[in-house]
mmCIF file of C-alpha atoms and ligand atoms in Angstrom:
data_model
loop_
_atom_site.group_PDB
_atom_site.id
_atom_site.type_symbol
_atom_site.label_atom_id
_atom_site.label_comp_id
_atom_site.label_asym_id
_atom_site.label_seq_id
_atom_site.Cartn_x
_atom_site.Cartn_y
_atom_site.Cartn_z
ATOM 1 C CA MET Y 1052 -127.752 -68.042 -61.553
ATOM 2 C CA LYS Y 1053 -125.290 -70.557 -62.656
ATOM 3 C CA VAL Y 1054 -125.859 -74.118 -62.456
ATOM 4 C CA LEU Y 1055 -122.541 -76.077 -63.168
ATOM 5 C CA VAL Y 1056 -122.701 -79.851 -64.388
ATOM 6 C CA ALA Y 1057 -119.403 -81.147 -63.284
ATOM 7 C CA THR Y 1058 -118.951 -84.864 -64.027
ATOM 8 C CA ASP Y 1059 -115.777 -86.446 -65.401
ATOM 9 C CA LYS Y 1060 -117.349 -89.463 -65.557
ATOM 10 C CA PRO Y 1061 -120.680 -88.344 -67.476
ATOM 11 C CA PHE Y 1062 -124.298 -88.821 -66.442
ATOM 12 C CA ALA Y 1063 -126.436 -90.390 -69.707
ATOM 13 C CA LYS Y 1064 -127.685 -87.822 -72.024
ATOM 14 C CA VAL Y 1065 -131.273 -88.349 -71.079
ATOM 15 C CA ALA Y 1066 -130.759 -87.428 -67.466
ATOM 16 C CA VAL Y 1067 -128.531 -84.497 -68.298
ATOM 17 C CA ASP Y 1068 -131.503 -83.143 -70.672
ATOM 18 C CA GLY Y 1069 -133.984 -84.024 -67.590
ATOM 19 C CA ILE Y 1070 -131.571 -81.675 -65.272
ATOM 20 C CA ARG Y 1071 -131.499 -78.792 -67.932
ATOM 21 C CA GLU Y 1072 -135.485 -79.217 -67.863
ATOM 22 C CA VAL Y 1073 -135.616 -78.522 -64.461
ATOM 23 C CA ILE Y 1074 -132.545 -75.815 -64.370
ATOM 24 C CA GLU Y 1075 -133.958 -74.066 -67.041
ATOM 25 C CA GLY Y 1076 -137.420 -74.504 -66.103
ATOM 26 C CA ALA Y 1077 -136.825 -72.537 -62.783
ATOM 27 C CA GLY Y 1078 -135.398 -69.540 -64.578
ATOM 28 C CA PHE Y 1079 -131.434 -70.588 -64.367
ATOM 29 C CA GLU Y 1080 -128.927 -70.863 -66.654
ATOM 30 C CA LEU Y 1081 -127.065 -74.629 -66.950
ATOM 31 C CA ALA Y 1082 -123.704 -75.139 -68.016
ATOM 32 C CA LEU Y 1083 -121.970 -78.406 -68.718
ATOM 33 C CA LEU Y 1084 -118.463 -79.698 -67.737
ATOM 34 C CA GLU Y 1085 -117.999 -83.588 -68.760
ATOM 35 C CA LYS Y 1086 -115.080 -85.505 -68.814
ATOM 36 C CA TYR Y 1087 -112.907 -82.710 -67.873
ATOM 37 C CA GLY Y 1088 -109.766 -84.937 -66.738
ATOM 38 C CA ASP Y 1089 -107.472 -82.172 -65.677
ATOM 39 C CA LYS Y 1090 -108.301 -80.352 -62.640
ATOM 40 C CA ALA Y 1091 -107.495 -76.821 -63.801
ATOM 41 C CA ASN Y 1092 -110.498 -77.497 -66.245
ATOM 42 C CA LEU Y 1093 -112.635 -77.779 -63.104
ATOM 43 C CA LEU Y 1094 -110.795 -74.533 -61.620
ATOM 44 C CA ALA Y 1095 -111.834 -72.265 -64.637
ATOM 45 C CA ALA Y 1096 -115.415 -73.439 -65.019
ATOM 46 C CA VAL Y 1097 -116.237 -73.359 -61.022
ATOM 47 C CA ALA Y 1098 -115.416 -69.528 -61.032
ATOM 48 C CA ASP Y 1099 -118.645 -67.900 -62.138
ATOM 49 C CA THR Y 1100 -120.879 -70.771 -61.005
ATOM 50 C CA ASP Y 1101 -123.758 -70.602 -57.850
ATOM 51 C CA ALA Y 1102 -124.183 -74.179 -57.832
ATOM 52 C CA ILE Y 1103 -122.522 -77.588 -58.966
ATOM 53 C CA ILE Y 1104 -124.263 -81.039 -59.507
ATOM 54 C CA ILE Y 1105 -121.179 -83.354 -59.163
ATOM 55 C CA ARG Y 1106 -120.708 -87.367 -59.028
ATOM 56 C CA SER Y 1107 -117.391 -88.607 -57.813
ATOM 57 C CA ASP Y 1108 -115.556 -85.223 -58.371
ATOM 58 C CA VAL Y 1109 -113.583 -84.184 -55.793
ATOM 59 C CA ILE Y 1110 -114.574 -80.810 -54.383
ATOM 60 C CA ASP Y 1111 -111.714 -79.667 -52.165
ATOM 61 C CA ALA Y 1112 -110.326 -76.275 -50.302
ATOM 62 C CA GLU Y 1113 -108.968 -75.651 -53.764
ATOM 63 C CA VAL Y 1114 -111.952 -75.791 -55.931
ATOM 64 C CA LEU Y 1115 -114.098 -74.080 -53.199
ATOM 65 C CA ASP Y 1116 -111.458 -71.096 -53.196
ATOM 66 C CA ALA Y 1117 -111.792 -70.781 -56.760
ATOM 67 C CA ALA Y 1118 -115.761 -70.566 -56.642
ATOM 68 C CA LYS Y 1119 -116.259 -67.085 -55.639
ATOM 69 C CA GLN Y 1120 -120.268 -67.566 -55.757
ATOM 70 C CA LEU Y 1121 -120.636 -70.315 -55.089
ATOM 71 C CA LYS Y 1122 -123.800 -71.509 -52.669
ATOM 72 C CA ILE Y 1123 -124.344 -75.381 -53.153
ATOM 73 C CA VAL Y 1124 -122.369 -78.575 -54.226
ATOM 74 C CA VAL Y 1125 -125.104 -81.251 -54.588
ATOM 75 C CA ARG Y 1126 -123.423 -84.879 -54.978
ATOM 76 C CA ALA Y 1127 -125.567 -86.656 -57.173
ATOM 77 C CA GLY Y 1128 -125.400 -89.845 -55.703
ATOM 78 C CA ALA Y 1129 -124.847 -91.561 -52.245
ATOM 79 C CA GLY Y 1130 -121.614 -91.236 -50.864
ATOM 80 C CA TYR Y 1131 -119.930 -87.647 -50.193
ATOM 81 C CA ASP Y 1132 -116.427 -88.398 -48.938
ATOM 82 C CA ASN Y 1133 -115.296 -86.410 -52.207
ATOM 83 C CA VAL Y 1134 -115.977 -83.353 -50.632
ATOM 84 C CA ASP Y 1135 -114.080 -81.168 -48.166
ATOM 85 C CA LEU Y 1136 -117.104 -80.578 -46.095
ATOM 86 C CA ALA Y 1137 -115.086 -78.505 -43.471
ATOM 87 C CA ALA Y 1138 -114.054 -76.889 -45.819
ATOM 88 C CA ALA Y 1139 -117.455 -75.984 -47.391
ATOM 89 C CA THR Y 1140 -118.779 -75.108 -44.240
ATOM 90 C CA VAL Y 1141 -115.798 -72.183 -43.978
ATOM 91 C CA HIS Y 1142 -116.572 -71.198 -47.247
ATOM 92 C CA GLY Y 1143 -120.145 -70.659 -46.932
ATOM 93 C CA VAL Y 1144 -121.024 -73.542 -48.808
ATOM 94 C CA CYS Y 1145 -124.456 -76.189 -48.193
ATOM 95 C CA VAL Y 1146 -123.490 -79.691 -49.624
ATOM 96 C CA MET Y 1147 -126.025 -81.771 -50.040
ATOM 97 C CA ASN Y 1148 -126.473 -85.681 -51.512
ATOM 98 C CA THR Y 1149 -129.470 -87.407 -53.185
ATOM 99 C CA PRO Y 1150 -129.758 -90.320 -50.573
ATOM 100 C CA GLY Y 1151 -131.657 -93.448 -51.982
ATOM 101 C CA GLN Y 1152 -131.759 -92.411 -55.780
ATOM 102 C CA ASN Y 1153 -129.232 -94.730 -57.296
ATOM 103 C CA SER Y 1154 -129.357 -97.595 -54.626
ATOM 104 C CA ASN Y 1155 -130.934 -100.026 -56.785
ATOM 105 C CA ALA Y 1156 -128.602 -99.629 -60.204
ATOM 106 C CA VAL Y 1157 -125.321 -100.642 -57.129
ATOM 107 C CA ALA Y 1158 -127.336 -103.162 -55.753
ATOM 108 C CA GLU Y 1159 -128.413 -105.028 -59.285
ATOM 109 C CA LEU Y 1160 -124.739 -104.749 -59.819
ATOM 110 C CA ALA Y 1161 -123.816 -106.459 -56.692
ATOM 111 C CA LEU Y 1162 -126.337 -109.482 -57.397
ATOM 112 C CA GLY Y 1163 -124.426 -109.826 -61.014
ATOM 113 C CA MET Y 1164 -121.136 -109.700 -59.458
ATOM 114 C CA MET Y 1165 -122.095 -113.018 -57.181
ATOM 115 C CA VAL Y 1166 -123.328 -114.848 -59.830
ATOM 116 C CA TYR Y 1167 -120.438 -113.597 -61.772
ATOM 117 C CA ALA Y 1168 -118.359 -115.215 -58.828
ATOM 118 C CA VAL Y 1169 -120.236 -118.458 -58.000
ATOM 119 C CA ARG Y 1170 -120.047 -119.573 -61.811
ATOM 120 C CA ASN Y 1171 -116.457 -119.257 -62.010
ATOM 121 C CA LEU Y 1172 -116.081 -116.045 -64.164
ATOM 122 C CA TYR Y 1173 -118.353 -117.396 -66.470
ATOM 123 C CA ASN Y 1174 -114.888 -119.555 -67.270
ATOM 124 C CA GLY Y 1175 -117.112 -122.707 -68.028
ATOM 125 C CA THR Y 1176 -116.454 -124.942 -65.393
ATOM 126 C CA SER Y 1177 -119.158 -125.984 -63.000
ATOM 127 C CA GLY Y 1178 -119.796 -123.318 -60.730
ATOM 128 C CA GLY Y 1179 -122.397 -122.759 -57.746
ATOM 129 C CA GLU Y 1180 -125.721 -121.044 -57.254
ATOM 130 C CA LEU Y 1181 -126.583 -118.002 -55.122
ATOM 131 C CA LYS Y 1182 -129.846 -120.205 -53.797
ATOM 132 C CA GLY Y 1183 -129.640 -121.133 -49.920
ATOM 133 C CA LYS Y 1184 -126.447 -119.444 -49.653
ATOM 134 C CA LYS Y 1185 -125.223 -117.018 -46.710
ATOM 135 C CA LEU Y 1186 -125.624 -113.749 -47.674
ATOM 136 C CA GLY Y 1187 -124.250 -110.924 -45.255
ATOM 137 C CA ILE Y 1188 -124.915 -107.246 -45.838
ATOM 138 C CA HIS Y 1189 -122.489 -104.975 -44.307
ATOM 139 C CA ALA Y 1190 -124.324 -101.924 -43.780
ATOM 140 C CA TYR Y 1191 -127.988 -101.937 -44.030
ATOM 141 C CA GLY Y 1192 -128.541 -98.463 -45.537
ATOM 142 C CA ASN Y 1193 -130.275 -97.829 -48.977
ATOM 143 C CA VAL Y 1194 -128.293 -99.810 -51.043
ATOM 144 C CA GLY Y 1195 -127.740 -102.684 -48.447
ATOM 145 C CA ARG Y 1196 -132.023 -103.032 -48.313
ATOM 146 C CA ASN Y 1197 -132.169 -103.335 -52.344
ATOM 147 C CA VAL Y 1198 -129.799 -105.861 -52.329
ATOM 148 C CA ALA Y 1199 -131.479 -107.910 -49.540
ATOM 149 C CA ARG Y 1200 -134.507 -107.374 -51.589
ATOM 150 C CA ILE Y 1201 -133.090 -108.992 -54.845
ATOM 151 C CA ALA Y 1202 -131.084 -111.572 -52.853
ATOM 152 C CA LYS Y 1203 -134.674 -112.565 -51.586
ATOM 153 C CA GLY Y 1204 -135.630 -113.503 -55.163
ATOM 154 C CA PHE Y 1205 -132.468 -115.867 -55.346
ATOM 155 C CA GLY Y 1206 -133.504 -117.580 -52.250
ATOM 156 C CA MET Y 1207 -130.735 -116.063 -50.314
ATOM 157 C CA ASP Y 1208 -130.419 -116.827 -46.292
ATOM 158 C CA ILE Y 1209 -129.820 -113.107 -45.738
ATOM 159 C CA TYR Y 1210 -127.961 -111.940 -42.677
ATOM 160 C CA ALA Y 1211 -126.920 -108.044 -42.143
ATOM 161 C CA TYR Y 1212 -125.001 -106.167 -39.680
ATOM 162 C CA ASP Y 1213 -124.927 -102.183 -39.065
ATOM 163 C CA ALA Y 1214 -124.292 -100.328 -35.913
ATOM 164 C CA TYR Y 1215 -126.522 -97.296 -36.552
ATOM 165 C CA CYS Y 1216 -129.849 -99.293 -38.365
ATOM 166 C CA PRO Y 1217 -132.232 -101.005 -35.927
ATOM 167 C CA ASP Y 1218 -133.028 -104.718 -35.548
ATOM 168 C CA GLU Y 1219 -136.508 -104.077 -36.636
ATOM 169 C CA THR Y 1220 -136.132 -102.724 -39.753
ATOM 170 C CA MET Y 1221 -134.096 -105.648 -40.829
ATOM 171 C CA THR Y 1222 -136.122 -108.403 -39.248
ATOM 172 C CA ALA Y 1223 -139.288 -106.563 -40.696
ATOM 173 C CA ASP Y 1224 -137.539 -107.182 -44.423
ATOM 174 C CA ASP Y 1225 -136.599 -110.961 -43.198
ATOM 175 C CA VAL Y 1226 -133.265 -110.165 -42.684
ATOM 176 C CA THR Y 1227 -131.241 -111.757 -39.909
ATOM 177 C CA PRO Y 1228 -129.237 -109.173 -37.827
ATOM 178 C CA VAL Y 1229 -126.049 -109.860 -36.487
ATOM 179 C CA ALA Y 1230 -124.325 -108.114 -33.576
ATOM 180 C CA SER Y 1231 -121.177 -107.626 -35.003
ATOM 181 C CA ALA Y 1232 -118.795 -107.208 -38.200
ATOM 182 C CA LYS Y 1233 -116.942 -110.157 -37.008
ATOM 183 C CA GLU Y 1234 -120.462 -112.593 -36.897
ATOM 184 C CA LEU Y 1235 -121.547 -111.467 -40.382
ATOM 185 C CA TYR Y 1236 -117.983 -112.711 -41.862
ATOM 186 C CA GLU Y 1237 -117.816 -115.648 -39.924
ATOM 187 C CA GLN Y 1238 -121.267 -116.948 -40.999
ATOM 188 C CA CYS Y 1239 -121.761 -115.704 -44.627
ATOM 189 C CA GLN Y 1240 -119.736 -117.219 -47.300
ATOM 190 C CA ILE Y 1241 -120.654 -114.329 -49.568
ATOM 191 C CA VAL Y 1242 -120.462 -110.540 -48.268
ATOM 192 C CA SER Y 1243 -121.599 -107.697 -50.156
ATOM 193 C CA LEU Y 1244 -120.016 -104.389 -48.651
ATOM 194 C CA HIS Y 1245 -122.363 -101.114 -48.240
ATOM 195 C CA ILE Y 1246 -120.216 -99.021 -45.833
ATOM 196 C CA PRO Y 1247 -119.352 -95.449 -45.975
ATOM 197 C CA ALA Y 1248 -115.414 -94.395 -46.782
ATOM 198 C CA THR Y 1249 -114.783 -92.504 -43.680
ATOM 199 C CA PRO Y 1250 -111.788 -92.318 -41.397
ATOM 200 C CA GLU Y 1251 -113.637 -95.250 -39.187
ATOM 201 C CA THR Y 1252 -114.048 -97.522 -41.958
ATOM 202 C CA LYS Y 1253 -110.984 -96.718 -43.825
ATOM 203 C CA GLU Y 1254 -109.438 -99.871 -44.555
ATOM 204 C CA SER Y 1255 -111.363 -101.456 -41.826
ATOM 205 C CA ILE Y 1256 -111.797 -104.599 -43.812
ATOM 206 C CA ASN Y 1257 -108.708 -106.586 -43.433
ATOM 207 C CA TYR Y 1258 -106.951 -109.955 -43.003
ATOM 208 C CA ALA Y 1259 -108.701 -110.273 -39.304
ATOM 209 C CA LEU Y 1260 -111.812 -109.571 -40.463
ATOM 210 C CA LEU Y 1261 -112.225 -111.969 -43.398
ATOM 211 C CA LYS Y 1262 -109.836 -114.715 -42.480
ATOM 212 C CA ASP Y 1263 -112.600 -116.641 -41.031
ATOM 213 C CA MET Y 1264 -115.285 -116.269 -44.006
ATOM 214 C CA PRO Y 1265 -116.442 -120.031 -44.888
ATOM 215 C CA LYS Y 1266 -114.914 -121.705 -47.275
ATOM 216 C CA GLY Y 1267 -115.818 -120.574 -51.147
ATOM 217 C CA ALA Y 1268 -116.008 -116.864 -49.701
ATOM 218 C CA VAL Y 1269 -116.779 -113.960 -51.612
ATOM 219 C CA LEU Y 1270 -116.670 -110.361 -51.310
ATOM 220 C CA VAL Y 1271 -118.471 -108.014 -53.158
ATOM 221 C CA ASN Y 1272 -117.192 -104.515 -53.112
ATOM 222 C CA THR Y 1273 -119.416 -101.911 -54.656
ATOM 223 C CA ALA Y 1274 -118.976 -99.484 -51.836
ATOM 224 C CA ARG Y 1275 -115.005 -97.788 -51.705
ATOM 225 C CA LYS Y 1276 -111.920 -99.091 -52.435
ATOM 226 C CA GLU Y 1277 -110.449 -97.161 -49.280
ATOM 227 C CA VAL Y 1278 -112.236 -99.599 -46.871
ATOM 228 C CA ILE Y 1279 -110.432 -102.348 -48.045
ATOM 229 C CA ASN Y 1280 -106.858 -103.197 -46.708
ATOM 230 C CA GLU Y 1281 -105.392 -104.393 -50.154
ATOM 231 C CA ALA Y 1282 -102.432 -105.826 -49.033
ATOM 232 C CA GLU Y 1283 -104.076 -107.464 -46.412
ATOM 233 C CA LEU Y 1284 -106.655 -109.198 -48.758
ATOM 234 C CA ILE Y 1285 -103.913 -110.130 -51.150
ATOM 235 C CA GLN Y 1286 -102.132 -111.674 -48.323
ATOM 236 C CA LEU Y 1287 -105.157 -113.700 -47.347
ATOM 237 C CA MET Y 1288 -106.477 -114.610 -51.090
ATOM 238 C CA GLU Y 1289 -102.343 -115.897 -51.578
ATOM 239 C CA GLU Y 1290 -103.475 -117.851 -48.581
ATOM 240 C CA ARG Y 1291 -107.120 -119.031 -49.414
ATOM 241 C CA THR Y 1292 -107.159 -120.082 -52.795
ATOM 242 C CA ASP Y 1293 -111.202 -120.445 -52.852
ATOM 243 C CA PHE Y 1294 -111.138 -116.624 -51.836
ATOM 244 C CA LYS Y 1295 -113.165 -114.544 -54.546
ATOM 245 C CA TYR Y 1296 -112.737 -110.415 -54.555
ATOM 246 C CA MET Y 1297 -115.099 -109.036 -56.848
ATOM 247 C CA THR Y 1298 -115.538 -105.058 -57.237
ATOM 248 C CA ASP Y 1299 -116.429 -101.909 -59.505
ATOM 249 C CA ILE Y 1300 -114.115 -99.879 -57.743
ATOM 250 C CA MET Y 1301 -110.144 -100.340 -59.160
ATOM 251 C CA PRO Y 1302 -107.977 -100.757 -56.202
ATOM 252 C CA ALA Y 1303 -105.119 -98.725 -55.976
ATOM 253 C CA ALA Y 1304 -103.066 -98.554 -59.176
ATOM 254 C CA ASN Y 1305 -99.757 -100.722 -58.191
ATOM 255 C CA SER Y 1306 -101.873 -103.168 -56.330
ATOM 256 C CA LYS Y 1307 -101.382 -106.683 -58.076
ATOM 257 C CA PHE Y 1308 -105.040 -108.515 -57.751
ATOM 258 C CA LEU Y 1309 -105.389 -109.154 -61.496
ATOM 259 C CA GLU Y 1310 -101.933 -110.521 -61.684
ATOM 260 C CA LEU Y 1311 -102.165 -112.487 -58.866
ATOM 261 C CA PHE Y 1312 -105.382 -113.755 -59.078
ATOM 262 C CA PRO Y 1313 -107.148 -113.444 -62.356
ATOM 263 C CA GLU Y 1314 -109.466 -116.290 -61.996
ATOM 264 C CA ARG Y 1315 -110.391 -115.122 -58.359
ATOM 265 C CA TYR Y 1316 -110.604 -111.149 -58.609
ATOM 266 C CA PHE Y 1317 -112.709 -109.110 -61.253
ATOM 267 C CA SER Y 1318 -113.393 -105.419 -61.287
ATOM 268 C CA THR Y 1319 -114.723 -103.129 -63.842
ATOM 269 C CA PRO Y 1320 -112.771 -100.686 -65.731
ATOM 270 C CA LYS Y 1321 -114.590 -97.282 -63.575
ATOM 271 C CA LYS Y 1322 -116.603 -97.518 -60.480
ATOM 272 C CA MET Y 1323 -120.129 -97.717 -62.022
ATOM 273 C CA GLY Y 1324 -122.551 -99.125 -59.799
ATOM 274 C CA ALA Y 1325 -124.160 -96.121 -60.166
ATOM 275 C CA GLN Y 1326 -124.032 -95.867 -64.149
ATOM 276 C CA THR Y 1327 -127.070 -96.972 -65.149
ATOM 277 C CA ALA Y 1328 -129.540 -94.439 -67.509
ATOM 278 C CA GLU Y 1329 -132.293 -94.834 -64.541
ATOM 279 C CA ALA Y 1330 -129.814 -94.030 -61.763
ATOM 280 C CA ASN Y 1331 -128.117 -91.115 -63.684
ATOM 281 C CA ILE Y 1332 -131.861 -89.778 -64.069
ATOM 282 C CA ASN Y 1333 -133.063 -90.044 -60.364
ATOM 283 C CA ALA Y 1334 -130.080 -89.058 -59.171
ATOM 284 C CA GLY Y 1335 -129.267 -86.129 -61.247
ATOM 285 C CA ILE Y 1336 -132.967 -84.783 -61.663
ATOM 286 C CA ALA Y 1337 -133.137 -84.878 -57.982
ATOM 287 C CA ALA Y 1338 -129.935 -82.919 -57.345
ATOM 288 C CA ALA Y 1339 -131.423 -80.293 -59.695
ATOM 289 C CA HIS Y 1340 -134.805 -80.042 -57.549
ATOM 290 C CA GLN Y 1341 -132.477 -79.745 -54.498
ATOM 291 C CA ILE Y 1342 -130.509 -76.776 -55.954
ATOM 292 C CA VAL Y 1343 -133.688 -74.872 -57.264
ATOM 293 C CA GLY Y 1344 -135.349 -75.847 -53.932
ATOM 294 C CA PHE Y 1345 -132.487 -74.202 -51.961
ATOM 295 C CA LEU Y 1346 -131.787 -71.155 -54.308
ATOM 296 C CA LYS Y 1347 -135.282 -70.339 -54.509
ATOM 297 C CA GLU Y 1348 -136.703 -71.038 -50.919
ATOM 298 C CA GLY Y 1349 -133.335 -71.953 -48.510
ATOM 299 C CA CYS Y 1350 -134.437 -75.681 -48.912
ATOM 300 C CA GLU Y 1351 -132.139 -77.119 -47.157
ATOM 301 C CA ARG Y 1352 -133.075 -80.980 -46.909
ATOM 302 C CA PHE Y 1353 -130.463 -83.746 -47.807
ATOM 303 C CA ARG Y 1354 -127.823 -80.788 -46.070
ATOM 304 C CA VAL Y 1355 -124.568 -83.084 -44.872
ATOM 305 C CA ASN Y 1356 -122.328 -80.479 -43.582
ATOM 306 C CA VAL Y 1357 -123.028 -78.289 -40.659
HETATM 307 C C1 3PG U 1513 -122.379 -93.178 -54.850
HETATM 308 O O1 3PG U 1513 -122.028 -92.694 -53.981
HETATM 309 O O2 3PG U 1513 -123.590 -92.816 -54.925
HETATM 310 C C2 3PG U 1513 -121.975 -94.517 -55.608
HETATM 311 O O3 3PG U 1513 -121.135 -94.874 -55.234
HETATM 312 C C3 3PG U 1513 -121.857 -93.651 -57.228
HETATM 313 O O4 3PG U 1513 -120.920 -93.123 -57.648
HETATM 314 P P1 3PG U 1513 -121.063 -91.978 -59.092
HETATM 315 O O5 3PG U 1513 -121.731 -91.276 -59.220
HETATM 316 O O6 3PG U 1513 -119.228 -91.991 -58.969
HETATM 317 O O7 3PG U 1513 -121.078 -93.371 -59.890
#
């Protein structure tokens, strides 16, 4: 059996070594396709593979058509919006993610971006502090919970909104649950986004939601660019010169954020919330174990397609 690690944005070497140990230890072959750039390279590499480990790499019907022997795809990470789940089901391919494995890395970056924002992008002027500020966590999953844990150390006053998470889970963490996204954005000067990209959440972070954030607002997006209505956020930032947007996800190529708001907007050059050796090791090795469990014992824990 052949397992392919197909990562256009490669894992740290130490994570690849760990994945190799698990896969080869189980008697399987490991192939590596990194920084492949052109989709044609991915299509060629999947032709004779039984299992694939990916990150944000797109697995669509064309890739599935080309992967005649494929049985399982594991997204080493949380969000699986890059995989066509329905097409995978039609092709008889199991899709899994590795929830929670990279969430501390994303949460640490989110807090780092908050500090960067309130310190005026380290431009030397007098900034503010996180202590005592109201933080709104939009979606209280694995990343949201880690953000709350770290924010507590900064002395922030923490609120969260998540339609799918019981209030008790939040209150047990000393986090105040609020009843709607609207309420969260109205109350909190700093909001950290952790919603998945789905048809329902697409462009849901819009002018109407953001306009009532308190003065000195900071929006931190380490989730997905698709959830932001970029045109409306630009409109809002043009109207509100106190509003800052920090993200680790490059906005659309034609967006004007950097040109228009060089002192209130920041993005990393690549999506990099989970780009740490630790997160790569956790998620990559979990993915390798899940593949071995599936191929050897039919274990379908963490399956996300039906
Ligand atoms: C995730 O969904 O797990 C994170 O967004 C990390 O994605 P990445 O593996 O592409 O860095």
